[in-house]
Amino acid sequence: MESRSTQVAGGGTPAVRSSATADDGRTRHRVTALLLEHGPQTATELAGRLGVSSTAVRRHLDALVAAGRVEERRSPGTPRGRGRPARLFHLTDVGRQAFPHAYDDLALTALRFVADSAGPDAVRAVAEAQLAGLERRCSTAVEQAAGTGTVDRAQVLAAALTAEGYAASASAISSGGQLCQHHCPVAHVAAEFPQLCEAETAVIGRLVGTHVQRLATIAHGDGVCTTHIPGPFRGGDGPVVAHTRGGNRSTPAHPVPGERAARPGPRTAPSTSTTPTKNRERTPA
């Protein structure tokens, strides 16, 4: 009986291909680690440190260059003459980001010093200054949505925030709009200094053109930073209905199920007078 094996296009089983991919990932991490530790190097130097052939290391370097983690430059001071000039491989900023950083610790130390020295208002000033650049960049995109509703501006803002690394989205709800940020670059710092969240909320309000309310934050343990944007909403396919406060309730077109009709006034004995009565007009309150 013919044995059946799970083959994939290009040959090899999924388990083998998965193992090869993992090996490639480990080797490329070693390549970037060597560039971080020893600085720019040639393919031959990397191959010697890794104990592999120059051809093999070049395959990994090509993949790292394509991913933007490594770049190739001509070695400075290479004498002109016959033969290929030496090419050095450098680690890029993107490649460095794959290694651990202590930015959060540095930011916390700096803000603690500011708070101890000048108080919470100084921390707020630092937060506002840090977000000023973000506000300028996002305002350029939001200005293109001028004249539209707040929810439309929120959707444009969400796209701009996504480009900044916030993974944001916006949607319309019955009471206006909702802006969600699925990533917070400063969550660990904001957990101790809520002034960062407050300054960010103020920026969102200015960009969408109305007062907004922060309902949840990643910094305080929520899964998503959620901001409520009050404004007009569209019910189904009907017209835009203004969102109003509880005191400005409109009379429903049909009785609300379960709601009792207004109580009639006290019963009075039927009048025996033959004088005709006039119907009084009822004016709205």
PDB file of C-alpha atoms in Angstrom:
ATOM      1  CA  MET A   1       0.000   0.000   0.000  1.00  0.00           C
ATOM      2  CA  GLU A   2       1.445   3.338  -1.041  1.00  0.00           C
ATOM      3  CA  SER A   3       2.423   5.514   1.911  1.00  0.00           C
ATOM      4  CA  ARG A   4       1.067   9.005   1.946  1.00  0.00           C
ATOM      5  CA  SER A   5       3.041  11.961   3.258  1.00  0.00           C
ATOM      6  CA  THR A   6       2.057  15.532   3.701  1.00  0.00           C
ATOM      7  CA  GLN A   7       4.077  17.375   1.097  1.00  0.00           C
ATOM      8  CA  VAL A   8       4.020  21.069   0.395  1.00  0.00           C
ATOM      9  CA  ALA A   9       4.843  23.041  -2.705  1.00  0.00           C
ATOM     10  CA  GLY A  10       8.573  23.242  -3.229  1.00  0.00           C
ATOM     11  CA  GLY A  11       9.255  19.898  -1.491  1.00  0.00           C
ATOM     12  CA  GLY A  12       9.633  19.033   2.177  1.00  0.00           C
ATOM     13  CA  THR A  13       7.127  18.648   4.956  1.00  0.00           C
ATOM     14  CA  PRO A  14       5.732  21.597   6.955  1.00  0.00           C
ATOM     15  CA  ALA A  15       7.703  20.506  10.032  1.00  0.00           C
ATOM     16  CA  VAL A  16      10.980  20.579   8.101  1.00  0.00           C
ATOM     17  CA  ARG A  17      10.243  23.974   6.603  1.00  0.00           C
ATOM     18  CA  SER A  18       9.290  25.368  10.020  1.00  0.00           C
ATOM     19  CA  SER A  19      12.543  24.089  11.483  1.00  0.00           C
ATOM     20  CA  ALA A  20      14.562  25.638   8.643  1.00  0.00           C
ATOM     21  CA  THR A  21      12.797  28.988   9.153  1.00  0.00           C
ATOM     22  CA  ALA A  22      13.586  28.909  12.870  1.00  0.00           C
ATOM     23  CA  ASP A  23      17.251  28.120  12.107  1.00  0.00           C
ATOM     24  CA  ASP A  24      17.408  31.045   9.677  1.00  0.00           C
ATOM     25  CA  GLY A  25      15.919  33.349  12.300  1.00  0.00           C
ATOM     26  CA  ARG A  26      18.478  32.283  14.903  1.00  0.00           C
ATOM     27  CA  THR A  27      21.376  32.703  12.465  1.00  0.00           C
ATOM     28  CA  ARG A  28      20.217  36.173  11.407  1.00  0.00           C
ATOM     29  CA  HIS A  29      19.880  37.183  15.039  1.00  0.00           C
ATOM     30  CA  ARG A  30      23.485  36.041  15.576  1.00  0.00           C
ATOM     31  CA  VAL A  31      24.563  38.104  12.566  1.00  0.00           C
ATOM     32  CA  THR A  32      22.939  41.261  13.933  1.00  0.00           C
ATOM     33  CA  ALA A  33      24.335  40.526  17.412  1.00  0.00           C
ATOM     34  CA  LEU A  34      27.857  40.319  15.962  1.00  0.00           C
ATOM     35  CA  LEU A  35      27.354  43.622  14.142  1.00  0.00           C
ATOM     36  CA  LEU A  36      26.121  45.179  17.383  1.00  0.00           C
ATOM     37  CA  GLU A  37      29.041  43.808  19.410  1.00  0.00           C
ATOM     38  CA  HIS A  38      31.911  44.243  16.943  1.00  0.00           C
ATOM     39  CA  GLY A  39      30.650  46.994  14.662  1.00  0.00           C
ATOM     40  CA  PRO A  40      30.599  46.976  10.836  1.00  0.00           C
ATOM     41  CA  GLN A  41      32.146  43.868   9.277  1.00  0.00           C
ATOM     42  CA  THR A  42      32.619  42.175   5.934  1.00  0.00           C
ATOM     43  CA  ALA A  43      30.788  39.022   4.942  1.00  0.00           C
ATOM     44  CA  THR A  44      34.051  37.085   5.241  1.00  0.00           C
ATOM     45  CA  GLU A  45      34.620  38.293   8.802  1.00  0.00           C
ATOM     46  CA  LEU A  46      31.065  37.381   9.794  1.00  0.00           C
ATOM     47  CA  ALA A  47      31.385  33.967   8.179  1.00  0.00           C
ATOM     48  CA  GLY A  48      34.553  33.295  10.177  1.00  0.00           C
ATOM     49  CA  ARG A  49      32.916  34.245  13.470  1.00  0.00           C
ATOM     50  CA  LEU A  50      29.819  32.185  12.688  1.00  0.00           C
ATOM     51  CA  GLY A  51      31.729  29.166  11.364  1.00  0.00           C
ATOM     52  CA  VAL A  52      29.776  29.080   8.091  1.00  0.00           C
ATOM     53  CA  SER A  53      30.654  29.724   4.452  1.00  0.00           C
ATOM     54  CA  SER A  54      30.688  33.217   2.963  1.00  0.00           C
ATOM     55  CA  THR A  55      27.931  32.122   0.570  1.00  0.00           C
ATOM     56  CA  ALA A  56      25.695  31.109   3.465  1.00  0.00           C
ATOM     57  CA  VAL A  57      26.268  34.303   5.433  1.00  0.00           C
ATOM     58  CA  ARG A  58      25.634  36.402   2.323  1.00  0.00           C
ATOM     59  CA  ARG A  59      22.207  34.778   1.961  1.00  0.00           C
ATOM     60  CA  HIS A  60      21.348  35.880   5.501  1.00  0.00           C
ATOM     61  CA  LEU A  61      22.812  39.344   4.931  1.00  0.00           C
ATOM     62  CA  ASP A  62      20.721  39.790   1.784  1.00  0.00           C
ATOM     63  CA  ALA A  63      17.582  38.955   3.792  1.00  0.00           C
ATOM     64  CA  LEU A  64      18.568  41.393   6.562  1.00  0.00           C
ATOM     65  CA  VAL A  65      19.270  44.152   4.026  1.00  0.00           C
ATOM     66  CA  ALA A  66      15.857  43.555   2.413  1.00  0.00           C
ATOM     67  CA  ALA A  67      14.220  43.826   5.868  1.00  0.00           C
ATOM     68  CA  GLY A  68      15.980  47.132   6.540  1.00  0.00           C
ATOM     69  CA  ARG A  69      17.896  45.769   9.536  1.00  0.00           C
ATOM     70  CA  VAL A  70      21.329  45.872   7.871  1.00  0.00           C
ATOM     71  CA  GLU A  71      22.854  48.114   5.206  1.00  0.00           C
ATOM     72  CA  GLU A  72      25.928  47.642   3.038  1.00  0.00           C
ATOM     73  CA  ARG A  73      28.526  50.357   2.537  1.00  0.00           C
ATOM     74  CA  ARG A  74      31.917  50.574   0.851  1.00  0.00           C
ATOM     75  CA  SER A  75      34.755  50.420   3.339  1.00  0.00           C
ATOM     76  CA  PRO A  76      36.294  53.889   3.800  1.00  0.00           C
ATOM     77  CA  GLY A  77      39.957  54.181   2.886  1.00  0.00           C
ATOM     78  CA  THR A  78      39.864  51.211   0.522  1.00  0.00           C
ATOM     79  CA  PRO A  79      42.721  51.653  -1.964  1.00  0.00           C
ATOM     80  CA  ARG A  80      41.614  52.106  -5.534  1.00  0.00           C
ATOM     81  CA  GLY A  81      42.783  49.439  -7.894  1.00  0.00           C
ATOM     82  CA  ARG A  82      41.842  46.119  -9.348  1.00  0.00           C
ATOM     83  CA  GLY A  83      39.365  43.880  -7.561  1.00  0.00           C
ATOM     84  CA  ARG A  84      36.148  44.523  -5.736  1.00  0.00           C
ATOM     85  CA  PRO A  85      36.355  47.092  -2.921  1.00  0.00           C
ATOM     86  CA  ALA A  86      35.682  45.758   0.566  1.00  0.00           C
ATOM     87  CA  ARG A  87      32.015  46.024   1.543  1.00  0.00           C
ATOM     88  CA  LEU A  88      31.114  46.496   5.177  1.00  0.00           C
ATOM     89  CA  PHE A  89      27.741  45.606   6.668  1.00  0.00           C
ATOM     90  CA  HIS A  90      26.294  48.033   9.232  1.00  0.00           C
ATOM     91  CA  LEU A  91      23.428  47.591  11.674  1.00  0.00           C
ATOM     92  CA  THR A  92      20.622  50.113  11.010  1.00  0.00           C
ATOM     93  CA  ASP A  93      18.385  51.830  13.578  1.00  0.00           C
ATOM     94  CA  VAL A  94      15.676  49.302  12.719  1.00  0.00           C
ATOM     95  CA  GLY A  95      18.121  46.495  13.438  1.00  0.00           C
ATOM     96  CA  ARG A  96      19.055  48.041  16.786  1.00  0.00           C
ATOM     97  CA  GLN A  97      15.423  48.212  17.851  1.00  0.00           C
ATOM     98  CA  ALA A  98      15.310  44.412  17.972  1.00  0.00           C
ATOM     99  CA  PHE A  99      17.594  44.489  21.024  1.00  0.00           C
ATOM    100  CA  PRO A 100      16.493  45.405  24.571  1.00  0.00           C
ATOM    101  CA  HIS A 101      16.380  49.082  25.519  1.00  0.00           C
ATOM    102  CA  ALA A 102      16.027  50.948  28.801  1.00  0.00           C
ATOM    103  CA  TYR A 103      14.096  53.921  27.442  1.00  0.00           C
ATOM    104  CA  ASP A 104      11.243  53.426  29.917  1.00  0.00           C
ATOM    105  CA  ASP A 105      13.639  53.369  32.870  1.00  0.00           C
ATOM    106  CA  LEU A 106      15.340  56.513  31.611  1.00  0.00           C
ATOM    107  CA  ALA A 107      12.017  58.320  31.105  1.00  0.00           C
ATOM    108  CA  LEU A 108      10.754  57.288  34.554  1.00  0.00           C
ATOM    109  CA  THR A 109      13.964  58.457  36.223  1.00  0.00           C
ATOM    110  CA  ALA A 110      13.789  61.804  34.420  1.00  0.00           C
ATOM    111  CA  LEU A 111      10.102  62.406  35.225  1.00  0.00           C
ATOM    112  CA  ARG A 112      10.558  61.409  38.858  1.00  0.00           C
ATOM    113  CA  PHE A 113      13.337  63.987  39.106  1.00  0.00           C
ATOM    114  CA  VAL A 114      11.114  66.625  37.470  1.00  0.00           C
ATOM    115  CA  ALA A 115       8.204  65.795  39.803  1.00  0.00           C
ATOM    116  CA  ASP A 116      10.399  65.946  42.908  1.00  0.00           C
ATOM    117  CA  SER A 117      12.085  69.167  41.826  1.00  0.00           C
ATOM    118  CA  ALA A 118       9.228  71.166  40.310  1.00  0.00           C
ATOM    119  CA  GLY A 119       5.976  69.343  41.056  1.00  0.00           C
ATOM    120  CA  PRO A 120       3.244  67.669  38.974  1.00  0.00           C
ATOM    121  CA  ASP A 121       2.600  70.765  36.842  1.00  0.00           C
ATOM    122  CA  ALA A 122       6.133  70.523  35.514  1.00  0.00           C
ATOM    123  CA  VAL A 123       5.505  66.880  34.558  1.00  0.00           C
ATOM    124  CA  ARG A 124       2.381  68.025  32.702  1.00  0.00           C
ATOM    125  CA  ALA A 125       4.446  70.619  30.846  1.00  0.00           C
ATOM    126  CA  VAL A 126       6.939  67.931  29.804  1.00  0.00           C
ATOM    127  CA  ALA A 127       4.087  65.718  28.562  1.00  0.00           C
ATOM    128  CA  GLU A 128       2.578  68.565  26.538  1.00  0.00           C
ATOM    129  CA  ALA A 129       5.950  69.406  25.013  1.00  0.00           C
ATOM    130  CA  GLN A 130       6.536  65.753  24.123  1.00  0.00           C
ATOM    131  CA  LEU A 131       3.147  65.517  22.351  1.00  0.00           C
ATOM    132  CA  ALA A 132       3.477  68.838  20.515  1.00  0.00           C
ATOM    133  CA  GLY A 133       5.287  67.218  17.600  1.00  0.00           C
ATOM    134  CA  LEU A 134       2.672  64.449  17.347  1.00  0.00           C
ATOM    135  CA  GLU A 135      -0.107  67.046  17.304  1.00  0.00           C
ATOM    136  CA  ARG A 136       1.570  69.016  14.495  1.00  0.00           C
ATOM    137  CA  ARG A 137       2.024  65.927  12.342  1.00  0.00           C
ATOM    138  CA  CYS A 138      -1.520  64.657  12.865  1.00  0.00           C
ATOM    139  CA  SER A 139      -3.095  68.088  12.376  1.00  0.00           C
ATOM    140  CA  THR A 140      -1.810  68.146   8.804  1.00  0.00           C
ATOM    141  CA  ALA A 141      -3.901  65.056   8.031  1.00  0.00           C
ATOM    142  CA  VAL A 142      -6.947  66.191  10.026  1.00  0.00           C
ATOM    143  CA  GLU A 143      -7.015  69.580   8.269  1.00  0.00           C
ATOM    144  CA  GLN A 144      -7.878  67.738   5.059  1.00  0.00           C
ATOM    145  CA  ALA A 145     -11.128  66.629   6.737  1.00  0.00           C
ATOM    146  CA  ALA A 146     -12.124  70.216   7.603  1.00  0.00           C
ATOM    147  CA  GLY A 147     -15.850  70.849   7.341  1.00  0.00           C
ATOM    148  CA  THR A 148     -16.790  67.253   8.092  1.00  0.00           C
ATOM    149  CA  GLY A 149     -18.235  65.824  11.293  1.00  0.00           C
ATOM    150  CA  THR A 150     -16.241  64.971  14.387  1.00  0.00           C
ATOM    151  CA  VAL A 151     -16.510  61.238  13.673  1.00  0.00           C
ATOM    152  CA  ASP A 152     -15.084  61.754  10.169  1.00  0.00           C
ATOM    153  CA  ARG A 153     -12.189  63.725  11.631  1.00  0.00           C
ATOM    154  CA  ALA A 154     -11.673  60.963  14.201  1.00  0.00           C
ATOM    155  CA  GLN A 155     -11.323  58.397  11.419  1.00  0.00           C
ATOM    156  CA  VAL A 156      -8.705  60.533   9.674  1.00  0.00           C
ATOM    157  CA  LEU A 157      -6.948  61.009  13.009  1.00  0.00           C
ATOM    158  CA  ALA A 158      -6.976  57.245  13.607  1.00  0.00           C
ATOM    159  CA  ALA A 159      -5.113  56.688  10.328  1.00  0.00           C
ATOM    160  CA  ALA A 160      -2.558  59.351  11.288  1.00  0.00           C
ATOM    161  CA  LEU A 161      -2.065  57.816  14.752  1.00  0.00           C
ATOM    162  CA  THR A 162      -1.621  54.376  13.186  1.00  0.00           C
ATOM    163  CA  ALA A 163       1.226  55.781  11.106  1.00  0.00           C
ATOM    164  CA  GLU A 164       2.749  56.963  14.401  1.00  0.00           C
ATOM    165  CA  GLY A 165       2.597  53.439  15.857  1.00  0.00           C
ATOM    166  CA  TYR A 166      -0.612  53.651  17.908  1.00  0.00           C
ATOM    167  CA  ALA A 167      -2.583  51.039  15.885  1.00  0.00           C
ATOM    168  CA  ALA A 168      -5.681  53.228  16.123  1.00  0.00           C
ATOM    169  CA  SER A 169      -9.207  52.874  14.760  1.00  0.00           C
ATOM    170  CA  ALA A 170     -12.375  54.973  14.916  1.00  0.00           C
ATOM    171  CA  SER A 171     -16.030  54.022  14.698  1.00  0.00           C
ATOM    172  CA  ALA A 172     -19.426  55.681  14.984  1.00  0.00           C
ATOM    173  CA  ILE A 173     -21.629  54.796  17.944  1.00  0.00           C
ATOM    174  CA  SER A 174     -25.074  55.962  19.016  1.00  0.00           C
ATOM    175  CA  SER A 175     -23.713  58.856  21.073  1.00  0.00           C
ATOM    176  CA  GLY A 176     -21.082  60.071  18.623  1.00  0.00           C
ATOM    177  CA  GLY A 177     -17.775  58.370  17.903  1.00  0.00           C
ATOM    178  CA  GLN A 178     -15.157  56.207  19.556  1.00  0.00           C
ATOM    179  CA  LEU A 179     -11.407  56.336  18.993  1.00  0.00           C
ATOM    180  CA  CYS A 180      -9.475  53.210  20.019  1.00  0.00           C
ATOM    181  CA  GLN A 181      -5.695  52.951  20.319  1.00  0.00           C
ATOM    182  CA  HIS A 182      -4.555  49.340  20.497  1.00  0.00           C
ATOM    183  CA  HIS A 183      -0.949  50.228  21.335  1.00  0.00           C
ATOM    184  CA  CYS A 184       0.558  52.823  23.658  1.00  0.00           C
ATOM    185  CA  PRO A 185       4.280  53.581  23.172  1.00  0.00           C
ATOM    186  CA  VAL A 186       4.559  55.073  26.680  1.00  0.00           C
ATOM    187  CA  ALA A 187       2.225  52.779  28.631  1.00  0.00           C
ATOM    188  CA  HIS A 188       4.765  51.873  31.343  1.00  0.00           C
ATOM    189  CA  VAL A 189       5.636  55.514  31.974  1.00  0.00           C
ATOM    190  CA  ALA A 190       2.003  56.697  31.841  1.00  0.00           C
ATOM    191  CA  ALA A 191       1.063  54.113  34.482  1.00  0.00           C
ATOM    192  CA  GLU A 192       3.029  56.197  36.995  1.00  0.00           C
ATOM    193  CA  PHE A 193       2.476  59.622  35.435  1.00  0.00           C
ATOM    194  CA  PRO A 194      -1.145  60.020  34.249  1.00  0.00           C
ATOM    195  CA  GLN A 195      -0.278  63.510  33.010  1.00  0.00           C
ATOM    196  CA  LEU A 196       0.843  61.798  29.786  1.00  0.00           C
ATOM    197  CA  CYS A 197      -2.657  60.358  29.220  1.00  0.00           C
ATOM    198  CA  GLU A 198      -4.275  63.685  30.142  1.00  0.00           C
ATOM    199  CA  ALA A 199      -2.103  65.600  27.680  1.00  0.00           C
ATOM    200  CA  GLU A 200      -2.821  63.040  24.948  1.00  0.00           C
ATOM    201  CA  THR A 201      -6.572  63.297  25.578  1.00  0.00           C
ATOM    202  CA  ALA A 202      -6.357  67.081  25.234  1.00  0.00           C
ATOM    203  CA  VAL A 203      -4.513  66.669  21.914  1.00  0.00           C
ATOM    204  CA  ILE A 204      -7.230  64.345  20.601  1.00  0.00           C
ATOM    205  CA  GLY A 205      -9.913  66.845  21.618  1.00  0.00           C
ATOM    206  CA  ARG A 206      -8.186  69.707  19.803  1.00  0.00           C
ATOM    207  CA  LEU A 207      -7.654  67.624  16.674  1.00  0.00           C
ATOM    208  CA  VAL A 208     -11.266  66.425  16.383  1.00  0.00           C
ATOM    209  CA  GLY A 209     -12.614  69.829  17.406  1.00  0.00           C
ATOM    210  CA  THR A 210     -14.673  68.954  20.467  1.00  0.00           C
ATOM    211  CA  HIS A 211     -14.403  67.969  24.103  1.00  0.00           C
ATOM    212  CA  VAL A 212     -13.644  64.252  24.431  1.00  0.00           C
ATOM    213  CA  GLN A 213     -13.664  61.812  27.337  1.00  0.00           C
ATOM    214  CA  ARG A 214     -11.108  59.079  27.951  1.00  0.00           C
ATOM    215  CA  LEU A 215     -12.936  55.909  29.000  1.00  0.00           C
ATOM    216  CA  ALA A 216     -10.069  53.407  29.261  1.00  0.00           C
ATOM    217  CA  THR A 217      -6.272  53.334  29.005  1.00  0.00           C
ATOM    218  CA  ILE A 218      -3.686  50.630  28.495  1.00  0.00           C
ATOM    219  CA  ALA A 219      -1.577  52.346  31.162  1.00  0.00           C
ATOM    220  CA  HIS A 220      -4.227  51.531  33.782  1.00  0.00           C
ATOM    221  CA  GLY A 221      -4.597  47.884  32.793  1.00  0.00           C
ATOM    222  CA  ASP A 222      -7.233  48.100  30.054  1.00  0.00           C
ATOM    223  CA  GLY A 223      -6.694  46.291  26.787  1.00  0.00           C
ATOM    224  CA  VAL A 224      -7.271  49.376  24.632  1.00  0.00           C
ATOM    225  CA  CYS A 225      -7.094  53.142  25.083  1.00  0.00           C
ATOM    226  CA  THR A 226     -10.672  54.235  24.365  1.00  0.00           C
ATOM    227  CA  THR A 227     -11.779  57.836  23.859  1.00  0.00           C
ATOM    228  CA  HIS A 228     -15.436  58.859  23.526  1.00  0.00           C
ATOM    229  CA  ILE A 229     -16.162  61.651  21.060  1.00  0.00           C
ATOM    230  CA  PRO A 230     -19.652  63.158  21.530  1.00  0.00           C
ATOM    231  CA  GLY A 231     -21.397  64.352  18.406  1.00  0.00           C
ATOM    232  CA  PRO A 232     -24.199  63.696  15.915  1.00  0.00           C
ATOM    233  CA  PHE A 233     -24.860  60.124  14.921  1.00  0.00           C
ATOM    234  CA  ARG A 234     -26.756  58.417  12.143  1.00  0.00           C
ATOM    235  CA  GLY A 235     -29.409  55.921  13.199  1.00  0.00           C
ATOM    236  CA  GLY A 236     -29.527  53.122  10.631  1.00  0.00           C
ATOM    237  CA  ASP A 237     -30.243  54.658   7.233  1.00  0.00           C
ATOM    238  CA  GLY A 238     -32.111  57.579   8.737  1.00  0.00           C
ATOM    239  CA  PRO A 239     -31.066  61.224   9.040  1.00  0.00           C
ATOM    240  CA  VAL A 240     -28.360  62.519  11.301  1.00  0.00           C
ATOM    241  CA  VAL A 241     -29.762  63.051  14.788  1.00  0.00           C
ATOM    242  CA  ALA A 242     -28.090  65.486  17.155  1.00  0.00           C
ATOM    243  CA  HIS A 243     -26.847  64.011  20.388  1.00  0.00           C
ATOM    244  CA  THR A 244     -28.450  65.956  23.219  1.00  0.00           C
ATOM    245  CA  ARG A 245     -28.359  65.899  26.954  1.00  0.00           C
ATOM    246  CA  GLY A 246     -30.878  63.955  29.005  1.00  0.00           C
ATOM    247  CA  GLY A 247     -33.010  67.041  29.647  1.00  0.00           C
ATOM    248  CA  ASN A 248     -33.727  67.617  25.963  1.00  0.00           C
ATOM    249  CA  ARG A 249     -35.653  64.428  25.235  1.00  0.00           C
ATOM    250  CA  SER A 250     -37.869  64.421  22.200  1.00  0.00           C
ATOM    251  CA  THR A 251     -41.321  62.834  22.274  1.00  0.00           C
ATOM    252  CA  PRO A 252     -41.201  59.328  20.753  1.00  0.00           C
ATOM    253  CA  ALA A 253     -43.277  58.773  17.612  1.00  0.00           C
ATOM    254  CA  HIS A 254     -44.766  55.600  19.112  1.00  0.00           C
ATOM    255  CA  PRO A 255     -45.441  54.681  22.754  1.00  0.00           C
ATOM    256  CA  VAL A 256     -42.519  53.007  24.430  1.00  0.00           C
ATOM    257  CA  PRO A 257     -43.400  49.351  25.173  1.00  0.00           C
ATOM    258  CA  GLY A 258     -44.282  48.868  28.812  1.00  0.00           C
ATOM    259  CA  GLU A 259     -44.684  52.596  29.456  1.00  0.00           C
ATOM    260  CA  ARG A 260     -48.077  53.519  30.891  1.00  0.00           C
ATOM    261  CA  ALA A 261     -50.095  56.324  29.429  1.00  0.00           C
ATOM    262  CA  ALA A 262     -50.452  59.571  31.364  1.00  0.00           C
ATOM    263  CA  ARG A 263     -52.876  59.308  34.260  1.00  0.00           C
ATOM    264  CA  PRO A 264     -56.223  60.996  33.602  1.00  0.00           C
ATOM    265  CA  GLY A 265     -57.282  63.806  35.904  1.00  0.00           C
ATOM    266  CA  PRO A 266     -59.769  63.278  38.757  1.00  0.00           C
ATOM    267  CA  ARG A 267     -63.254  62.237  37.679  1.00  0.00           C
ATOM    268  CA  THR A 268     -65.945  64.899  38.067  1.00  0.00           C
ATOM    269  CA  ALA A 269     -69.678  64.592  37.994  1.00  0.00           C
ATOM    270  CA  PRO A 270     -71.204  65.228  34.588  1.00  0.00           C
ATOM    271  CA  SER A 271     -72.238  68.819  34.188  1.00  0.00           C
ATOM    272  CA  THR A 272     -75.939  69.568  34.053  1.00  0.00           C
ATOM    273  CA  SER A 273     -75.414  72.979  32.499  1.00  0.00           C
ATOM    274  CA  THR A 274     -76.763  73.472  29.016  1.00  0.00           C
ATOM    275  CA  THR A 275     -74.222  76.202  28.249  1.00  0.00           C
ATOM    276  CA  PRO A 276     -71.921  74.987  25.489  1.00  0.00           C
ATOM    277  CA  THR A 277     -68.246  74.724  26.439  1.00  0.00           C
ATOM    278  CA  LYS A 278     -65.266  75.688  24.339  1.00  0.00           C
ATOM    279  CA  ASN A 279     -62.398  73.337  23.796  1.00  0.00           C
ATOM    280  CA  ARG A 280     -59.264  74.850  25.282  1.00  0.00           C
ATOM    281  CA  GLU A 281     -56.144  74.737  23.180  1.00  0.00           C
ATOM    282  CA  ARG A 282     -53.298  72.946  24.818  1.00  0.00           C
ATOM    283  CA  THR A 283     -50.039  74.785  24.468  1.00  0.00           C
ATOM    284  CA  PRO A 284     -46.767  72.996  24.816  1.00  0.00           C
ATOM    285  CA  ALA A 285     -44.795  73.643  27.963  1.00  0.00           C
TER     286      ALA A 285
END
